[in-house]
Amino acid sequence: MELRIVCLPGDGIGPEVVAAAERVLTRVAERFGHRLLVERHDFAGASWDRTGEAFPDAVRAACAAAPAILLGAVGDPRHDRLPQAERPERALLELRRMLGAYANLRPVRVDTVLPHSPFRPEAIEGADLLIVRELTGGIYYGEPRGIRGEGRNRVGVNTLRYDVAEIERIARVAFRAAGRRRGLVCSVDKANVLESSALWREVVASLAGEFPNVTLDHMYVDRAAMELVRDPRQFDVILTGNMFGDILSDEAAILAGSLGLLPSASVGDGGGLYEPVHGSAPDIVGQGIANPLAAISSAAMMLDLTFGLEEEARAVEAAVRACLRGDRLPRDLGGDASTEEIAGRVLDAL
Ligand code: NAD
Ligand code: IPM
Ligand code: MN
C-alpha cells in the first residue's frame, strides 16, 4: 500500500532521530512491499529561523491533509526569550489542536531492565502500562491566559478547564484501550482540590457502566507519581489530563530505561501525529549520540494505528527489543553507540 507521511524533524535532536526512523520505515516498505512517500517540512524553531514563522500556512495545509505525521522534537534555547505565543512549543500545541488529536497514547513497557537502571529489576520487570493523556484541552489551552500588568504588579494567569464532552471522549479512549489490555483504568486527577478534577472524576465514573469488563479506579496525582515508582505493575491504563500526563510520562520513561525509548501516538478526529515523548535535548544536539529508539517506536505506532499494518509494526517493535538485548547501547542507556549505529542495529534485526 501507499504510506504517505509528512515528516516534521523540528528542532535539536529531532532531525537526528527522525532520519533514523525514516531509514527504518524505508526498510519496512522494501521488505513488506509498500510505497513510502515522505514530504518533509521545517517546523517550530527550525521554521522560525528560516521564515520568521514557527508554523507557516503551507505547513499547516500539508499537515491537515496528511494521514500521518512523524515529528521529531520542538524547542530551542535560542527561542526561549520569545513571547509564549511565538515559541516553537506553541506551534506543536497548534498542530495538535488543528488535527483534533485529543488522545495522546504513551505506552511504557519494561521488558529488559538494563544495568544502568536506577531500579531493582525485581521491582519493575514486566511492568506494562499505557498513559492516555488528554492532549487538546486543560491548562495548556484554557482561557484566560497571559501575563498582565506592569513591573512588580504583573500577574501570570492560566486556566485549567475541562468540559463534559472533552472528558467523555478521552475517557472512552482509555476504557476501550483497557478492554484490549488487562481491563484496568486508573483515572488520575486532583479532585480533592480542583473543580476541574472533581468534574473529571464524576464524568469518568459515569461512563464506567458502559464498559462492564473494565475496572475503574481513581487516584490523586501526587500519589500516582509515587505509586508509579513504588509498584508500576499495578497499572494498566492511566487516564489523565494534559499536564498531569505530560509530567507522569517523563517519570514513567525511566521505568523503561530512558526518555530516549518512549514513543507516542496522538489520535482523534483527523490524521495521526507520532512523536517521541522526549524533547529536543539541546545538551546533546549535533553529537550523533541521541537515542533514536523512541522515534523508531513512534513510527511503529504509526504503521499500526494509521495504516493498520500490525505485522509490520510488530516487526519494528521486535527489532527494537532485539537491539536493547544486544551488546551495543546508546549513551542514555549506559553505552556509547551512536545514533547511526543503533539505527543500523534495528535495520539488521529487521
Ligand atoms: P528533553 O526531553 O529535551 O531532555 C531531557 C534530558 O533527556 C536531556 O538530558 C536530554 O539529553 C535527554 N534526552 C532526551 N531525549 C533523548 C534521546 N533521544 N537520546 C538521549 N538522550 C535524550 O527535555 P528538556 O531538556 O526539558 O527540554 C529541552 C527542549 O525540548 C525545550 O525547548 C522543551 O520545550 C522541548 N521539549 C519538546 C518536546 C516535544 O517536542 N514533544 C518534549 C519535551 C521538551
Ligand atoms: C511533550 C512536550 C510538550 C508538551 C511541549 C514541548 C509542548 O513536553 O510532548 O511531552 O508539554 O506536551
Ligand atoms: Mn513532555
mmCIF file of N, CA and C and ligand atoms in Angstrom, residues 74 89 92-93 96 106 133 140 246 275 277, ligand 2:
data_model
loop_
_atom_site.group_PDB
_atom_site.id
_atom_site.type_symbol
_atom_site.label_atom_id
_atom_site.label_comp_id
_atom_site.label_asym_id
_atom_site.label_seq_id
_atom_site.Cartn_x
_atom_site.Cartn_y
_atom_site.Cartn_z
ATOM 1 N N VAL A 74 10.461 19.692 19.275
ATOM 2 C CA VAL A 74 10.459 21.141 19.118
ATOM 3 C C VAL A 74 11.129 21.771 20.337
ATOM 4 N N GLU A 89 7.275 25.733 20.913
ATOM 5 C CA GLU A 89 6.355 24.827 21.601
ATOM 6 C C GLU A 89 4.905 25.137 21.234
ATOM 7 N N LEU A 92 3.633 23.365 18.203
ATOM 8 C CA LEU A 92 3.223 21.982 18.439
ATOM 9 C C LEU A 92 1.813 21.932 19.032
ATOM 10 N N LEU A 93 1.528 22.849 19.959
ATOM 11 C CA LEU A 93 0.176 22.882 20.533
ATOM 12 C C LEU A 93 -0.859 23.204 19.458
ATOM 13 N N ARG A 96 -1.419 20.057 17.306
ATOM 14 C CA ARG A 96 -2.275 19.058 17.970
ATOM 15 C C ARG A 96 -3.739 19.470 17.915
ATOM 16 N N ARG A 106 0.721 6.930 25.329
ATOM 17 C CA ARG A 106 2.141 6.790 25.654
ATOM 18 C C ARG A 106 2.389 5.457 26.358
ATOM 19 N N ARG A 133 -3.271 10.342 27.767
ATOM 20 C CA ARG A 133 -3.194 11.742 28.194
ATOM 21 C C ARG A 133 -4.105 12.591 27.307
ATOM 22 N N TYR A 140 -3.219 23.705 29.249
ATOM 23 C CA TYR A 140 -2.407 24.098 28.091
ATOM 24 C C TYR A 140 -3.154 25.071 27.179
ATOM 25 N N ASP A 246 1.669 14.825 30.938
ATOM 26 C CA ASP A 246 2.996 15.257 30.494
ATOM 27 C C ASP A 246 4.032 14.892 31.551
ATOM 28 N N GLU A 275 5.152 11.029 17.681
ATOM 29 C CA GLU A 275 6.348 11.729 18.136
ATOM 30 C C GLU A 275 6.905 11.059 19.380
ATOM 31 N N VAL A 277 8.324 10.941 23.127
ATOM 32 C CA VAL A 277 7.903 11.723 24.293
ATOM 33 C C VAL A 277 8.956 12.780 24.652
HETATM 34 C C1 IPM B 2 5.559 16.697 25.303
HETATM 35 C C2 IPM B 2 6.207 18.056 25.429
HETATM 36 C C3 IPM B 2 5.220 19.119 25.008
HETATM 37 C C4 IPM B 2 4.054 19.072 25.974
HETATM 38 C C5 IPM B 2 5.751 20.571 24.927
HETATM 39 C C6 IPM B 2 7.014 20.681 24.133
HETATM 40 C C7 IPM B 2 4.708 21.476 24.340
HETATM 41 O O1 IPM B 2 6.691 18.255 26.710
HETATM 42 O O2 IPM B 2 5.087 16.372 24.194
HETATM 43 O O3 IPM B 2 5.572 15.942 26.267
HETATM 44 O O4 IPM B 2 4.140 19.602 27.088
HETATM 45 O O5 IPM B 2 3.031 18.495 25.598
#
